[in-house]
Phi, psi and omega in degrees: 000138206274138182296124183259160205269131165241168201243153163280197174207165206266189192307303179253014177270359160265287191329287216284344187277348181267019150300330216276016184261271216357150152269006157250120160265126180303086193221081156336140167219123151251129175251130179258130159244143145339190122257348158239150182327124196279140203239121193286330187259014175268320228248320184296318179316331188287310183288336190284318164307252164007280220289335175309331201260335215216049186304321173310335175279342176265054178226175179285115161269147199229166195233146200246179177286322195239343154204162192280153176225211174218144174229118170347158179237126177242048162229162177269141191271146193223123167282170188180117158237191223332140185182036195210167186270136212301166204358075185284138159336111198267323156330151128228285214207180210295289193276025167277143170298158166256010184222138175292067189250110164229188190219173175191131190044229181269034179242147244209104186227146159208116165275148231162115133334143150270004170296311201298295214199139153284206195293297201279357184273321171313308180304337190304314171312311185315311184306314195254004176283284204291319215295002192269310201297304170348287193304314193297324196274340184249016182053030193269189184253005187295128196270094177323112167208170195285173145269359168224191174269192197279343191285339167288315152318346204251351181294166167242094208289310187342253167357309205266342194260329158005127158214172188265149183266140163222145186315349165274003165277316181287130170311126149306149187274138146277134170247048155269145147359118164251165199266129172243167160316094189279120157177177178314118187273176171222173204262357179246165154260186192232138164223124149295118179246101182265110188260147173199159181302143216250345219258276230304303229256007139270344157262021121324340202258334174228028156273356171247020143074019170252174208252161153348283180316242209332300240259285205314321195281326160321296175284338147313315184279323126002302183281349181248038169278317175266003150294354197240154196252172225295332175282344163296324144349315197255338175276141176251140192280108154239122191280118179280174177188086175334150186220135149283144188256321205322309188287334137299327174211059211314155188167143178265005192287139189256344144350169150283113191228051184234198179232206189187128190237130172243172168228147188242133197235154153221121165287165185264308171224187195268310178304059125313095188350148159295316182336296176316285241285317193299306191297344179257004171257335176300321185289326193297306185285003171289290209307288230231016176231048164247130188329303171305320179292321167301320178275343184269331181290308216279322157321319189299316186297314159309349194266356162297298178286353179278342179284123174315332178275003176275358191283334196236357174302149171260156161336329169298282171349283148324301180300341175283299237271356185241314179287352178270333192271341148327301184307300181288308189304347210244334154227069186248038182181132143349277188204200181199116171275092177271152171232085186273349160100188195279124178269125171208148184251008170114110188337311222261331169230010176294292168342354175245359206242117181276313207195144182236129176215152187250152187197128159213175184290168161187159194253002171218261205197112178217177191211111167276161184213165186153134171236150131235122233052248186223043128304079167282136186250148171239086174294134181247176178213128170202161201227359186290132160259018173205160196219133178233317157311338160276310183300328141270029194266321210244333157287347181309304221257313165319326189270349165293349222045032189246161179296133161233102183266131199244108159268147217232118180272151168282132176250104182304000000 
């Protein structure tokens, strides 16, 4: 009988596990819809195959004297479909998978830890989850195959780009206010899908001479100026915004490998313009989506488990000491903008794919991003029971004229 294998788990795949007791847990969903009815024993071959490639996903999380780890699984992951709420909790207990695959009708879902992977580490599963079923269910001939090997799925770049932070790299904080979001919270989340044509709104995005990122973040913080009363005003609207590192510090890892770029706006007034707003935010991310900048917030976060005395603290310990800094950390930022950029799986199955979306949990309010072909998806999240600030998010771009179509999850 062959010996199975356990995983460390990287900087932040230690962080979020000392989470996992929580009841919202930190879990990505991507969906593939179809153009046909999804066939359930296509779809298991498809996991069975994908897991074959991406073995480190088929595990256990386990609790260790000094950090949690992962252990190989000698049980078959088994689909099965949909019949839990979108990113629902995937932890409970020593035999739970940390990752999700069910389908409903022509949709396709796979759900995932952030113990496990971020967003951009995901797709690749994601990517090679439908193109198996694809092959498999229409027989074509088209050849699956991954982009890196398994020892490269398997680095932990955290570890290998590591340098010691010295104070003199670090940035002072600004200490104005951040504007956080007022309004009724609900014990669920709302989840939102906003599509609009990806051709209409860059080239809206590049009459004001900005990227996506910048233009979409531009225009939220835009939309929540007439929400805010005169004393919030004074306070600053700051946006976090995941960075994938892999293009910055290459690496192939299928891991959690990302930063955080934040961007911070203070109005001057409440009419402040889009112009303004697009330009002090195009400065802010020139400024901070750079290889150094990036690298001194990504030390920091390592130097935590490197400091000796968390090294020999046992696990209980930690785990109080990442949930109090969870707590301070979760409100220090506005909201949070992911980009996951264009998914696309390759001329021989995009024809088989009608429409693709990213979704994740959050205990306040985020907007995942991703397109395909000229499909833009804005996946929303909000724990808000009324959101105004979506709504003028989403009147923004109707009065502009481009289309927007909004699917709404039931919140029981």
């Amino acid at each position: 009988m062959r010996q199975l294998s356990w995983y460390k788990l990287d900087n932040i795949g230690k962080f979020y596990s000392a989470l996992s007791s929580k009841q919202v847990q930190n879990v990505f969903r991507f969906s593939a819809t179809l153009k046909e009815k999804v066939d359930e024993n296509c779809l298991q071959k498809a996991v069975d195959h994908t897991l074959l490639l991406f073995p480190s996903f088929h595990v256990h999380l386990r609790k260790g004297f000094f950090w949690y780890y992962l252990d190989e699984s000698d049980r078959k992951y088994e689909v099965g479909e949909e019949n839990l709420p979108i990113c629902f909790r995937l932890y409970n207990n020593r035999r739970d998978f940390l990752f999700r695959v069910s389908y409903y009708k022509r949709r396709i879902n796979f759900e995932v830890s952030h113990i496990l992977s971020d967003g951009r580490g995901s797709i690749e599963f994601f990517k090679i989850l439908i193109e198996y079923y694809l092959k498999e269910k229409y027989h074509l001939k088209k050849t699956v195959m991954s982009s890196s090997s398994y020892q490269e799925k398997e680095e932990d770049s955290f570890e290998k780009y590591y340098r010691k932070v010295h104070l003199r790299d670090l940035k002072p904080k600004n200490k104005t206010k951040i504007y956080r979001y007022h309004g009724r919270k609900m014990n669920q989340t709302r989840y939102l899908e906003v599509h609009m044509p990806v051709s209409k709104v860059l080239a809206k995005a590049h009459e004001y001479d900005c990227s996506l990122t910048t233009f979409l973040s531009s225009v939220l913080i835009f939309s929540f100026a007439p929400l805010m009363s005169e004393n919030d005003l004074k306070k600053m609207v700051k946006i976090d915004i995941p960075v994938d590192l892999r293009p910055y510090f290459p690496s192939f890892s299928s891991k959690n490998y990302f930063g955080l770029a934040s961007i911070e706006y203070c109005f001057s007034k409440r009419d402040d313009d889009l112009q303004k707003i697009t330009e002090i935010v195009r400065s802010e991310l020139q400024e901070k989506l750079t290889a150094k900048s990036l690298s001194v917030r990504v030390n920091q976060m390592v130097s935590f488990e490197k400091n000796p005395f968390c090294r020999v603290a046992p696990l209980g310990v930690k785990n109080l000491v990442l949930r109090i800094i969870d707590a301070v950390v979760s409100g220090k930022s506005t909201t949070t903008i992911s980009n996951l950029g264009k998914i696309d799986f390759g001329d021989s199955f995009d024809s088989y794919i009608e429409n693709v979306n990213v979704l994740t949990s959050t205990q306040g309010f985020q907007m995942t991003i991703c397109s395909f072909q000229d499909k833009l998806s804005i996946g929303i999240a909000s724990r808000y029971k009324y959101h105004d600030g979506i709504r003028n998010f989403c009147n923004y771009f109707s009065n502009c004229g481009i289309p927007v179509t909004i699917n709404v999850s039931e919140v029981k």
